[in-house]
Amino acid sequence: MGEPRYRCDGCGNLTRFDVTTSQTTKAFHHYTVGGELEVEEETVLSHHVDEVICRWCGHGRSVDELAEGEGDTAGETGTVGNKGSDEEREPGVQSRTS
């Protein structure tokens, strides 16, 4: 499973979020004779999402994690890549038509 997708129910944003995470890892540190570090065999022991903030609203009160497969942008209005009218695009995304 990859990284989660988010949606802001306040403004409809599906694409721009500030995500703060905490992570604990274990890694093998291999130093060369010249003192250069190469990190090998890194394993994530724990990973926690601390905060998700919507870039458009500026808060995280209405941000929800989407279920897998939910929020695919191919058939939805209001998402980047949709060639509908300007009213159907995300705020701040410029029209690609001349």
PDB file of C-alpha atoms in Angstrom:
ATOM      1  CA  MET A   1       0.000   0.000   0.000  1.00  0.00           C
ATOM      2  CA  GLY A   2       1.345   3.441  -0.941  1.00  0.00           C
ATOM      3  CA  GLU A   3       0.977   6.821   0.660  1.00  0.00           C
ATOM      4  CA  PRO A   4      -2.599   7.800   1.569  1.00  0.00           C
ATOM      5  CA  ARG A   5      -4.647  10.305  -0.453  1.00  0.00           C
ATOM      6  CA  TYR A   6      -6.474  13.157   1.219  1.00  0.00           C
ATOM      7  CA  ARG A   7      -9.506  15.360   0.516  1.00  0.00           C
ATOM      8  CA  CYS A   8     -10.486  18.603   2.196  1.00  0.00           C
ATOM      9  CA  ASP A   9     -14.252  18.520   2.706  1.00  0.00           C
ATOM     10  CA  GLY A  10     -14.142  22.272   3.405  1.00  0.00           C
ATOM     11  CA  CYS A  11     -12.994  23.375  -0.064  1.00  0.00           C
ATOM     12  CA  GLY A  12     -12.792  20.183  -2.169  1.00  0.00           C
ATOM     13  CA  ASN A  13      -8.976  20.166  -2.504  1.00  0.00           C
ATOM     14  CA  LEU A  14      -7.604  16.776  -3.601  1.00  0.00           C
ATOM     15  CA  THR A  15      -4.059  17.719  -4.539  1.00  0.00           C
ATOM     16  CA  ARG A  16      -2.220  20.068  -2.165  1.00  0.00           C
ATOM     17  CA  PHE A  17      -1.526  19.296   1.502  1.00  0.00           C
ATOM     18  CA  ASP A  18       1.227  19.906   4.040  1.00  0.00           C
ATOM     19  CA  VAL A  19       1.802  16.528   5.722  1.00  0.00           C
ATOM     20  CA  THR A  20       3.898  16.273   8.904  1.00  0.00           C
ATOM     21  CA  THR A  21       5.100  12.781   9.821  1.00  0.00           C
ATOM     22  CA  SER A  22       7.253  11.135  12.489  1.00  0.00           C
ATOM     23  CA  GLN A  23       9.311   8.092  11.617  1.00  0.00           C
ATOM     24  CA  THR A  24      11.699   5.757  13.448  1.00  0.00           C
ATOM     25  CA  THR A  25      14.165   3.802  11.338  1.00  0.00           C
ATOM     26  CA  LYS A  26      16.969   1.309  11.781  1.00  0.00           C
ATOM     27  CA  ALA A  27      19.827   1.458   9.293  1.00  0.00           C
ATOM     28  CA  PHE A  28      23.264  -0.011   8.713  1.00  0.00           C
ATOM     29  CA  HIS A  29      25.828   2.821   8.429  1.00  0.00           C
ATOM     30  CA  HIS A  30      28.794   1.889   6.278  1.00  0.00           C
ATOM     31  CA  TYR A  31      31.737   4.291   6.300  1.00  0.00           C
ATOM     32  CA  THR A  32      34.402   4.091   3.611  1.00  0.00           C
ATOM     33  CA  VAL A  33      38.110   4.265   4.459  1.00  0.00           C
ATOM     34  CA  GLY A  34      37.901   7.912   3.325  1.00  0.00           C
ATOM     35  CA  GLY A  35      35.132   8.623   5.844  1.00  0.00           C
ATOM     36  CA  GLU A  36      32.211   8.827   3.391  1.00  0.00           C
ATOM     37  CA  LEU A  37      28.927   7.515   4.815  1.00  0.00           C
ATOM     38  CA  GLU A  38      26.694   5.166   2.880  1.00  0.00           C
ATOM     39  CA  VAL A  39      23.403   4.218   4.569  1.00  0.00           C
ATOM     40  CA  GLU A  40      22.345   0.653   3.727  1.00  0.00           C
ATOM     41  CA  GLU A  41      19.548  -1.678   4.772  1.00  0.00           C
ATOM     42  CA  GLU A  42      17.262   1.035   6.147  1.00  0.00           C
ATOM     43  CA  THR A  43      14.097  -0.346   7.764  1.00  0.00           C
ATOM     44  CA  VAL A  44      11.121   1.718   8.911  1.00  0.00           C
ATOM     45  CA  LEU A  45      10.200   0.603  12.432  1.00  0.00           C
ATOM     46  CA  SER A  46       7.312   3.041  12.923  1.00  0.00           C
ATOM     47  CA  HIS A  47       5.636   5.726  10.851  1.00  0.00           C
ATOM     48  CA  HIS A  48       2.972   8.154  12.065  1.00  0.00           C
ATOM     49  CA  VAL A  49       1.156  11.017  10.311  1.00  0.00           C
ATOM     50  CA  ASP A  50       1.117  13.833  12.873  1.00  0.00           C
ATOM     51  CA  GLU A  51      -0.786  16.505  10.942  1.00  0.00           C
ATOM     52  CA  VAL A  52      -2.354  17.160   7.532  1.00  0.00           C
ATOM     53  CA  ILE A  53      -3.131  20.760   6.554  1.00  0.00           C
ATOM     54  CA  CYS A  54      -4.978  21.851   3.409  1.00  0.00           C
ATOM     55  CA  ARG A  55      -2.883  24.289   1.353  1.00  0.00           C
ATOM     56  CA  TRP A  56      -6.020  26.109   0.159  1.00  0.00           C
ATOM     57  CA  CYS A  57      -7.929  26.506   3.458  1.00  0.00           C
ATOM     58  CA  GLY A  58      -4.861  26.694   5.671  1.00  0.00           C
ATOM     59  CA  HIS A  59      -6.181  24.285   8.303  1.00  0.00           C
ATOM     60  CA  GLY A  60      -6.736  20.554   8.761  1.00  0.00           C
ATOM     61  CA  ARG A  61     -10.165  20.552  10.392  1.00  0.00           C
ATOM     62  CA  SER A  62     -11.928  19.160   7.310  1.00  0.00           C
ATOM     63  CA  VAL A  63      -9.199  16.942   5.827  1.00  0.00           C
ATOM     64  CA  ASP A  64     -10.124  13.273   5.483  1.00  0.00           C
ATOM     65  CA  GLU A  65      -8.023  10.321   4.364  1.00  0.00           C
ATOM     66  CA  LEU A  66      -9.558   8.684   1.303  1.00  0.00           C
ATOM     67  CA  ALA A  67     -10.190   4.966   1.067  1.00  0.00           C
ATOM     68  CA  GLU A  68      -8.058   3.102  -1.476  1.00  0.00           C
ATOM     69  CA  GLY A  69      -9.344   3.820  -5.000  1.00  0.00           C
ATOM     70  CA  GLU A  70     -11.458   6.745  -3.804  1.00  0.00           C
ATOM     71  CA  GLY A  71     -10.517  10.135  -5.207  1.00  0.00           C
ATOM     72  CA  ASP A  72      -9.130   8.907  -8.521  1.00  0.00           C
ATOM     73  CA  THR A  73      -9.019  12.064 -10.627  1.00  0.00           C
ATOM     74  CA  ALA A  74      -9.848  10.530 -14.013  1.00  0.00           C
ATOM     75  CA  GLY A  75     -13.621  10.976 -13.879  1.00  0.00           C
ATOM     76  CA  GLU A  76     -14.136  13.669 -11.257  1.00  0.00           C
ATOM     77  CA  THR A  77     -14.806  17.338 -11.776  1.00  0.00           C
ATOM     78  CA  GLY A  78     -12.760  19.872  -9.892  1.00  0.00           C
ATOM     79  CA  THR A  79      -9.439  18.107 -10.378  1.00  0.00           C
ATOM     80  CA  VAL A  80      -6.267  18.919 -12.266  1.00  0.00           C
ATOM     81  CA  GLY A  81      -6.292  17.426 -15.743  1.00  0.00           C
ATOM     82  CA  ASN A  82     -10.057  17.788 -16.222  1.00  0.00           C
ATOM     83  CA  LYS A  83     -10.713  19.769 -19.389  1.00  0.00           C
ATOM     84  CA  GLY A  84     -14.114  21.091 -18.286  1.00  0.00           C
ATOM     85  CA  SER A  85     -15.016  24.723 -17.732  1.00  0.00           C
ATOM     86  CA  ASP A  86     -13.008  26.988 -15.425  1.00  0.00           C
ATOM     87  CA  GLU A  87     -15.718  26.585 -12.752  1.00  0.00           C
ATOM     88  CA  GLU A  88     -15.008  22.827 -12.674  1.00  0.00           C
ATOM     89  CA  ARG A  89     -11.260  23.254 -12.079  1.00  0.00           C
ATOM     90  CA  GLU A  90      -9.538  23.490  -8.730  1.00  0.00           C
ATOM     91  CA  PRO A  91      -9.095  27.066  -7.528  1.00  0.00           C
ATOM     92  CA  GLY A  92      -5.762  28.508  -8.631  1.00  0.00           C
ATOM     93  CA  VAL A  93      -5.323  26.124 -11.587  1.00  0.00           C
ATOM     94  CA  GLN A  94      -5.073  28.113 -14.798  1.00  0.00           C
ATOM     95  CA  SER A  95      -7.037  27.148 -17.873  1.00  0.00           C
ATOM     96  CA  ARG A  96      -5.039  25.413 -20.591  1.00  0.00           C
ATOM     97  CA  THR A  97      -7.282  26.760 -23.346  1.00  0.00           C
ATOM     98  CA  SER A  98      -6.388  29.967 -25.201  1.00  0.00           C
TER      99      SER A  98
END
